[in-house]
Amino acid sequence: MTSPTDKALRLPSWLSSLFFLALLGLIALTAWQWRDGPPVNANLLQLLPSGAPGELEQLAEKRVQEPLNRDLMLLIHHPDEESALSLAAEVSDRLRATGLFAEVRRSVQTDLPALRQQLLDQRLVLLDRASREALIASPAEFIAQRLERLYSPFEGTSLIPVEQDWFGLADLTQRQLPQPGHIHPRLDGLLVAEHKGQHWAVIHAQTHGDAFDDQLPLQVDNEVTAARQLVEAQQGELLAAGGMLHAAHAQRQAREEASLIGSVSLVATLALLHLLFRTPRVLLVALPVVVGALSGAAACIALFGSIHVLTLVLGASLVGVSIDFPLHYLSKSWTLQPWQAYRALRLTLPGLALALATNVIGYLAMAFTPFPALGQVAVFSAAGLLGAFACATCLLPALLDAPLEPWAAPLGWAKRGLEVRQALLRRVPAPWLLVAFVVFCIAGISQVSFTDDLRQWTSRAPVLQQQAQQIGRITGFEPTSQYFLTHADNPDELLARQEALSARLDELVADQQLHGYLALSQLIAPAASQEILHLALPRLLEASQPLLDLGVSTAMLQAELAELLAEPVVSLDQVLAGPLAEPWRPLWLGALPDGSVAGLITLQGLRDSAALQGLAEGIGETQLIDRPAELNRLFAETQRHAALLKLLSAALIFALLCLPFGWRGALRCLTVPLLAAMGSLACLGWLGQPLTLFGLFGLLLVTAIGVDYAILMRERIGGTAVSLVGTLLAAVTTWLSFGLLALSSTPAVSNFGLAVGLGLMFAFLLAPWAAEPERQPIC
């Protein structure tokens, strides 16, 4: 039977009713949000700040990223080349049958008549810059080189018959057009690549969706695994590369880690609590964790449209934080006997509210950064904590309001620990210990290196990396993240600017700093150059005596010259419409709303991105787009931003703590987590671990979460020893979460977990210093 005292201690009944209504609404909202499947994505780009301030840059970035996100390259090798081609045919058929791919191509179905016609009709336009300059400067030498090609046994067969191309313009165009990569079609059209004497059958596939669709990467990865098993069963070898495979690995790894971290943390925490409190009823403390996870996910999906797998991994650590709320009042059962849950809640509610506020301040500070990644984690965690707090205060006390007699041993350990601490302080005064700690921190912090790289944000599979590098060497396709964006008033101006930049890129290719590049200016000459070339054509006839000596009649040469002179100036759109232009079409961004035009220059096999710096200087409206370098610069700026956020959040927490403790007490409480953050940073230095952006924000969380321990020790509800037991329980459950994050295969997540785990260890060790010795405990 409930006593009048117990009834008086209960929270207002309308709060419980309001919580149940909110919980029902949360469940309904979650069911609606997940109605079409899990709204979880792995698109790393969505976690990054937009480095493209204008629509043109965004369009360029989308164009460059599209093939990386949708293309899949498979190479199949077998000691017998025909067996390799047969396996490639079988694998292609299986991929088509899945319905996952918009296109699966292992051969070139070239329209040879159309190809020949474009070469013949646009032979002047397609000439490269060096050939145009040679024709204009020295027609006689141009004709002499034509004769050398005619008689050379090493020259391949031209698609255009000699009698239609006496001057050799179409033949020269065919030979000198850049060939992207080392992949070539056989006579039967099948795509092959040769490298170090080995022949590889090539399959190029393109999916319907991109690498950041929910289930598509995993499905594609499963198909590639099945294809590899098929090929290896017949003593063949299959190499695969594509953004899909990396996305599948990242998704699978993140989901496994989120599940592992969350479940292991929760199970270990519940097992510990069952051991300490010796009743299954205590396992109900998992309810705030569940409500917190639902609240965080619902808030993220409502604000961002989906939740990222990286947020789930980091959010799994919320288990250790949200379970602290019920532990704050459950730990009082060591002295508050007979146990009354509502009495314990009433006594600890001010501390619980302070803990909630400081934690929310710490998490929301991350939302005021330019990184959506941290914003998602902040929203998930802040909303999750609010949900967990509501459950822990409005629902859980009623479920835990039963006799509770915890294991007595931990209280004895806490008392002995406090006695050892007092004995140490009598031997070594606190100021000397503080000086020693500061020296330790300064020495460690001096060894810390600040490292940030986008590659630390994903779990990388060495096997996929090795295969991608091997495919790059075999095929010659080594795309880079850097490219040039050219903007101009009209296509001719754009081509002229790209031509100027191409001359500088050719120097990098000659110095072997760049394997190659693709530019629209490689394909077509500007209109002015075409007109100059027309003016120089009659000089070809004047220098054609070697052809006449060969037996070519003057009439034939005059007829061909007349055809060339009759060719009109050809536009960029006309050239891009032909079959020869397929590799260059993605580079053309087309006309913009203001009538201007834009195009790209993509790079292959860049050895050092520093070689590109300043390369576009002096070329109007041409800029290098180096997204990784831009993000790394933003990382460095955000580190300074984070330091300011840390100061602001500390100031807010200090102001909040002044209300119940006054400025002296607030300063003691805040000093504990600040020193803990310094200790964590020092340990990173001593361990040789870098401090990343995620690690820096982990230290910010140490400031917020560590205040909880100081508050517990300062209030000393139930006595100092009981407060120390409660602090230890809170610390252990949080360590179980963040400590597991330190084992993550994603470097950024691991650094985050390590920084927080170390910081909270110091926060626990320093927490007793927040209490005032003269204060009497409340019983």
CSV table of N, CA and C in Angstrom, one decimal, residues 659-756:
chain,number,residue,atom,x,y,z
A,659,LEU,N,24.1,29.1,-10.2
A,659,LEU,CA,22.7,29.3,-9.5
A,659,LEU,C,22.6,28.4,-8.3
A,660,PRO,N,23.0,27.1,-8.3
A,660,PRO,CA,22.9,26.4,-7.0
A,660,PRO,C,24.1,26.4,-6.2
A,661,PHE,N,25.3,26.6,-6.7
A,661,PHE,CA,26.5,26.5,-6.0
A,661,PHE,C,27.3,27.8,-5.7
A,662,GLY,N,26.9,28.9,-6.3
A,662,GLY,CA,27.6,30.1,-6.2
A,662,GLY,C,28.9,30.0,-7.1
A,663,TRP,N,29.6,31.1,-7.2
A,663,TRP,CA,30.7,31.1,-8.2
A,663,TRP,C,31.8,30.3,-7.7
A,664,ARG,N,32.1,30.2,-6.4
A,664,ARG,CA,33.2,29.4,-5.9
A,664,ARG,C,32.9,27.9,-6.2
A,665,GLY,N,31.7,27.5,-5.8
A,665,GLY,CA,31.4,26.1,-6.1
A,665,GLY,C,31.3,25.7,-7.6
A,666,ALA,N,30.8,26.7,-8.3
A,666,ALA,CA,30.7,26.5,-9.8
A,666,ALA,C,32.1,26.3,-10.4
A,667,LEU,N,33.1,27.1,-9.9
A,667,LEU,CA,34.4,27.1,-10.4
A,667,LEU,C,35.1,25.8,-10.0
A,668,ARG,N,34.8,25.3,-8.8
A,668,ARG,CA,35.4,24.0,-8.4
A,668,ARG,C,34.8,22.8,-9.3
A,669,CYS,N,33.5,22.9,-9.6
A,669,CYS,CA,32.9,21.9,-10.4
A,669,CYS,C,33.4,21.9,-11.8
A,670,LEU,N,33.5,23.1,-12.3
A,670,LEU,CA,33.9,23.2,-13.7
A,670,LEU,C,35.4,22.9,-13.9
A,671,THR,N,36.2,23.2,-12.9
A,671,THR,CA,37.6,22.9,-13.0
A,671,THR,C,37.9,21.4,-13.2
A,672,VAL,N,37.1,20.6,-12.6
A,672,VAL,CA,37.2,19.1,-12.7
A,672,VAL,C,37.2,18.7,-14.2
A,673,PRO,N,36.2,18.9,-15.0
A,673,PRO,CA,36.2,18.5,-16.4
A,673,PRO,C,37.2,19.2,-17.3
A,674,LEU,N,37.5,20.4,-16.9
A,674,LEU,CA,38.5,21.1,-17.8
A,674,LEU,C,39.9,20.5,-17.6
A,675,LEU,N,40.2,20.1,-16.3
A,675,LEU,CA,41.5,19.4,-16.1
A,675,LEU,C,41.4,18.0,-16.7
A,676,ALA,N,40.2,17.4,-16.7
A,676,ALA,CA,40.1,16.1,-17.3
A,676,ALA,C,40.3,16.1,-18.8
A,677,ALA,N,39.8,17.2,-19.4
A,677,ALA,CA,40.0,17.3,-20.9
A,677,ALA,C,41.5,17.5,-21.2
A,678,MET,N,42.2,18.3,-20.3
A,678,MET,CA,43.6,18.5,-20.5
A,678,MET,C,44.4,17.2,-20.3
A,679,GLY,N,44.0,16.4,-19.3
A,679,GLY,CA,44.6,15.1,-19.1
A,679,GLY,C,44.4,14.1,-20.3
A,680,SER,N,43.2,14.2,-20.9
A,680,SER,CA,42.9,13.3,-22.0
A,680,SER,C,43.8,13.7,-23.2
A,681,LEU,N,43.9,15.0,-23.4
A,681,LEU,CA,44.7,15.5,-24.5
A,681,LEU,C,46.2,15.2,-24.3
A,682,ALA,N,46.6,15.3,-23.1
A,682,ALA,CA,48.0,14.9,-22.8
A,682,ALA,C,48.3,13.4,-23.0
A,683,CYS,N,47.3,12.6,-22.7
A,683,CYS,CA,47.5,11.1,-22.9
A,683,CYS,C,47.5,10.8,-24.4
A,684,LEU,N,46.8,11.5,-25.2
A,684,LEU,CA,46.9,11.3,-26.6
A,684,LEU,C,48.3,11.6,-27.1
A,685,GLY,N,48.9,12.7,-26.6
A,685,GLY,CA,50.3,13.0,-26.9
A,685,GLY,C,51.2,11.9,-26.5
A,686,TRP,N,51.1,11.5,-25.2
A,686,TRP,CA,52.0,10.4,-24.7
A,686,TRP,C,51.8,9.1,-25.5
A,687,LEU,N,50.6,8.8,-25.9
A,687,LEU,CA,50.3,7.6,-26.7
A,687,LEU,C,50.7,7.7,-28.2
A,688,GLY,N,51.1,8.9,-28.6
A,688,GLY,CA,51.4,9.1,-30.0
A,688,GLY,C,50.2,9.1,-30.9
A,689,GLN,N,49.0,9.4,-30.3
A,689,GLN,CA,47.8,9.5,-31.1
A,689,GLN,C,47.5,10.9,-31.5
A,690,PRO,N,47.1,11.1,-32.8
A,690,PRO,CA,46.8,12.5,-33.2
A,690,PRO,C,45.5,13.0,-32.7
A,691,LEU,N,45.3,14.2,-32.7
A,691,LEU,CA,44.0,14.8,-32.3
A,691,LEU,C,43.3,15.2,-33.6
A,692,THR,N,42.1,14.6,-33.8
A,692,THR,CA,41.3,14.9,-35.0
A,692,THR,C,40.2,15.8,-34.6
A,693,LEU,N,39.5,16.2,-35.6
A,693,LEU,CA,38.3,17.1,-35.4
A,693,LEU,C,37.3,16.4,-34.5
A,694,PHE,N,37.1,15.1,-34.7
A,694,PHE,CA,36.1,14.4,-33.8
A,694,PHE,C,36.7,14.3,-32.4
A,695,GLY,N,38.0,14.0,-32.3
A,695,GLY,CA,38.6,14.0,-31.0
A,695,GLY,C,38.5,15.3,-30.2
A,696,LEU,N,38.6,16.4,-31.0
A,696,LEU,CA,38.5,17.7,-30.3
A,696,LEU,C,37.1,17.9,-29.8
A,697,PHE,N,36.1,17.5,-30.5
A,697,PHE,CA,34.7,17.6,-30.0
A,697,PHE,C,34.4,16.6,-28.9
A,698,GLY,N,35.2,15.5,-28.9
A,698,GLY,CA,35.1,14.5,-27.8
A,698,GLY,C,35.5,15.2,-26.5
A,699,LEU,N,36.6,16.0,-26.6
A,699,LEU,CA,37.0,16.8,-25.4
A,699,LEU,C,36.0,17.8,-25.0
A,700,LEU,N,35.3,18.3,-25.9
A,700,LEU,CA,34.2,19.2,-25.6
A,700,LEU,C,33.1,18.5,-24.8
A,701,LEU,N,32.8,17.2,-25.2
A,701,LEU,CA,31.9,16.4,-24.4
A,701,LEU,C,32.4,16.1,-23.0
A,702,VAL,N,33.7,15.9,-22.9
A,702,VAL,CA,34.2,15.6,-21.6
A,702,VAL,C,33.9,16.7,-20.6
A,703,THR,N,34.0,18.0,-21.1
A,703,THR,CA,33.7,19.1,-20.3
A,703,THR,C,32.2,19.0,-19.8
A,704,ALA,N,31.3,18.6,-20.7
A,704,ALA,CA,29.9,18.6,-20.3
A,704,ALA,C,29.6,17.4,-19.4
A,705,ILE,N,30.0,16.2,-19.9
A,705,ILE,CA,29.7,15.0,-19.1
A,705,ILE,C,30.4,14.9,-17.8
A,706,GLY,N,31.7,15.4,-17.8
A,706,GLY,CA,32.5,15.3,-16.5
A,706,GLY,C,31.9,16.2,-15.4
A,707,VAL,N,31.2,17.2,-15.8
A,707,VAL,CA,30.5,18.1,-14.8
A,707,VAL,C,29.5,17.3,-14.0
A,708,ASP,N,28.9,16.3,-14.6
A,708,ASP,CA,28.0,15.4,-13.8
A,708,ASP,C,28.6,14.8,-12.6
A,709,TYR,N,29.8,14.3,-12.8
A,709,TYR,CA,30.5,13.7,-11.7
A,709,TYR,C,30.8,14.7,-10.6
A,710,ALA,N,31.2,15.9,-11.0
A,710,ALA,CA,31.5,16.9,-10.0
A,710,ALA,C,30.3,17.3,-9.2
A,711,ILE,N,29.1,17.4,-10.0
A,711,ILE,CA,27.9,17.7,-9.3
A,711,ILE,C,27.5,16.7,-8.3
A,712,LEU,N,27.6,15.4,-8.7
A,712,LEU,CA,27.3,14.3,-7.8
A,712,LEU,C,28.1,14.4,-6.5
A,713,MET,N,29.4,14.6,-6.7
A,713,MET,CA,30.3,14.6,-5.5
A,713,MET,C,30.1,15.9,-4.7
A,714,ARG,N,29.7,17.0,-5.3
A,714,ARG,CA,29.4,18.2,-4.5
A,714,ARG,C,28.1,18.1,-3.7
A,715,GLU,N,27.1,17.5,-4.3
A,715,GLU,CA,25.8,17.4,-3.6
A,715,GLU,C,25.9,16.4,-2.5
A,716,ARG,N,26.6,15.3,-2.7
A,716,ARG,CA,26.8,14.2,-1.7
A,716,ARG,C,25.5,13.8,-1.1
A,717,ILE,N,24.5,13.6,-1.9
A,717,ILE,CA,23.2,13.0,-1.4
A,717,ILE,C,23.4,11.6,-0.9
A,718,GLY,N,23.2,11.3,0.3
A,718,GLY,CA,23.4,10.0,0.9
A,718,GLY,C,24.8,9.8,1.5
A,719,GLY,N,25.7,10.8,1.3
A,719,GLY,CA,27.0,10.7,1.9
A,719,GLY,C,28.1,10.7,0.8
A,720,THR,N,29.3,11.0,1.2
A,720,THR,CA,30.4,11.1,0.2
A,720,THR,C,30.7,9.7,-0.5
A,721,ALA,N,30.7,8.6,0.3
A,721,ALA,CA,31.0,7.3,-0.2
A,721,ALA,C,29.9,6.9,-1.2
A,722,VAL,N,28.7,7.1,-0.9
A,722,VAL,CA,27.6,6.8,-1.8
A,722,VAL,C,27.7,7.6,-3.1
A,723,SER,N,28.0,8.8,-3.0
A,723,SER,CA,28.2,9.7,-4.2
A,723,SER,C,29.3,9.2,-5.0
A,724,LEU,N,30.4,8.7,-4.4
A,724,LEU,CA,31.5,8.1,-5.1
A,724,LEU,C,31.1,6.9,-5.8
A,725,VAL,N,30.3,6.0,-5.2
A,725,VAL,CA,29.8,4.8,-5.9
A,725,VAL,C,28.9,5.2,-7.1
A,726,GLY,N,28.0,6.2,-6.9
A,726,GLY,CA,27.2,6.6,-8.0
A,726,GLY,C,28.0,7.2,-9.1
A,727,THR,N,29.1,7.9,-8.8
A,727,THR,CA,30.0,8.5,-9.8
A,727,THR,C,30.7,7.4,-10.6
A,728,LEU,N,31.2,6.3,-9.8
A,728,LEU,CA,31.8,5.2,-10.4
A,728,LEU,C,30.9,4.5,-11.4
A,729,LEU,N,29.7,4.3,-10.9
A,729,LEU,CA,28.7,3.6,-11.8
A,729,LEU,C,28.5,4.4,-13.1
A,730,ALA,N,28.3,5.7,-12.9
A,730,ALA,CA,28.1,6.5,-14.1
A,730,ALA,C,29.3,6.4,-15.1
A,731,ALA,N,30.5,6.5,-14.5
A,731,ALA,CA,31.7,6.5,-15.3
A,731,ALA,C,31.9,5.1,-16.0
A,732,VAL,N,31.6,4.0,-15.3
A,732,VAL,CA,31.8,2.7,-15.9
A,732,VAL,C,30.8,2.5,-17.0
A,733,THR,N,29.6,2.9,-16.9
A,733,THR,CA,28.6,2.7,-17.9
A,733,THR,C,28.9,3.5,-19.2
A,734,THR,N,29.5,4.7,-18.9
A,734,THR,CA,29.9,5.6,-20.0
A,734,THR,C,31.1,5.1,-20.7
A,735,TRP,N,32.1,4.5,-19.9
A,735,TRP,CA,33.3,3.9,-20.5
A,735,TRP,C,32.9,2.8,-21.3
A,736,LEU,N,31.9,2.0,-20.9
A,736,LEU,CA,31.5,0.8,-21.7
A,736,LEU,C,31.0,1.3,-23.1
A,737,SER,N,30.5,2.5,-23.2
A,737,SER,CA,30.1,3.0,-24.5
A,737,SER,C,31.2,3.6,-25.3
A,738,PHE,N,31.9,4.6,-24.7
A,738,PHE,CA,32.9,5.3,-25.4
A,738,PHE,C,34.2,4.5,-25.5
A,739,GLY,N,34.4,3.6,-24.6
A,739,GLY,CA,35.6,2.7,-24.7
A,739,GLY,C,35.5,1.8,-25.9
A,740,LEU,N,34.3,1.3,-26.2
A,740,LEU,CA,34.1,0.5,-27.4
A,740,LEU,C,34.2,1.3,-28.6
A,741,LEU,N,33.9,2.6,-28.6
A,741,LEU,CA,34.1,3.4,-29.8
A,741,LEU,C,35.6,3.5,-30.2
A,742,ALA,N,36.4,3.5,-29.2
A,742,ALA,CA,37.8,3.5,-29.4
A,742,ALA,C,38.3,2.4,-30.2
A,743,LEU,N,37.6,1.2,-30.2
A,743,LEU,CA,37.9,0.1,-31.0
A,743,LEU,C,37.4,0.1,-32.4
A,744,SER,N,36.7,1.1,-32.8
A,744,SER,CA,36.1,1.2,-34.1
A,744,SER,C,37.1,1.2,-35.2
A,745,SER,N,36.8,0.6,-36.4
A,745,SER,CA,37.7,0.6,-37.5
A,745,SER,C,37.7,1.9,-38.2
A,746,THR,N,36.8,2.8,-37.9
A,746,THR,CA,36.8,4.1,-38.5
A,746,THR,C,37.7,5.0,-37.7
A,747,PRO,N,38.8,5.5,-38.2
A,747,PRO,CA,39.7,6.3,-37.4
A,747,PRO,C,39.1,7.5,-36.7
A,748,ALA,N,38.2,8.2,-37.3
A,748,ALA,CA,37.6,9.4,-36.7
A,748,ALA,C,36.8,9.0,-35.5
A,749,VAL,N,36.0,7.9,-35.6
A,749,VAL,CA,35.2,7.4,-34.5
A,749,VAL,C,36.1,6.9,-33.4
A,750,SER,N,37.1,6.2,-33.7
A,750,SER,CA,38.1,5.6,-32.7
A,750,SER,C,38.7,6.8,-31.9
A,751,ASN,N,39.1,7.8,-32.6
A,751,ASN,CA,39.8,8.9,-32.0
A,751,ASN,C,38.8,9.6,-31.0
A,752,PHE,N,37.5,9.8,-31.5
A,752,PHE,CA,36.5,10.3,-30.6
A,752,PHE,C,36.3,9.6,-29.4
A,753,GLY,N,36.2,8.2,-29.5
A,753,GLY,CA,36.0,7.4,-28.3
A,753,GLY,C,37.1,7.4,-27.4
A,754,LEU,N,38.4,7.4,-27.9
A,754,LEU,CA,39.5,7.4,-27.1
A,754,LEU,C,39.6,8.7,-26.3
A,755,ALA,N,39.4,9.8,-27.0
A,755,ALA,CA,39.5,11.1,-26.3
A,755,ALA,C,38.5,11.2,-25.2
A,756,VAL,N,37.2,10.8,-25.4
A,756,VAL,CA,36.2,10.9,-24.4
A,756,VAL,C,36.5,9.9,-23.3
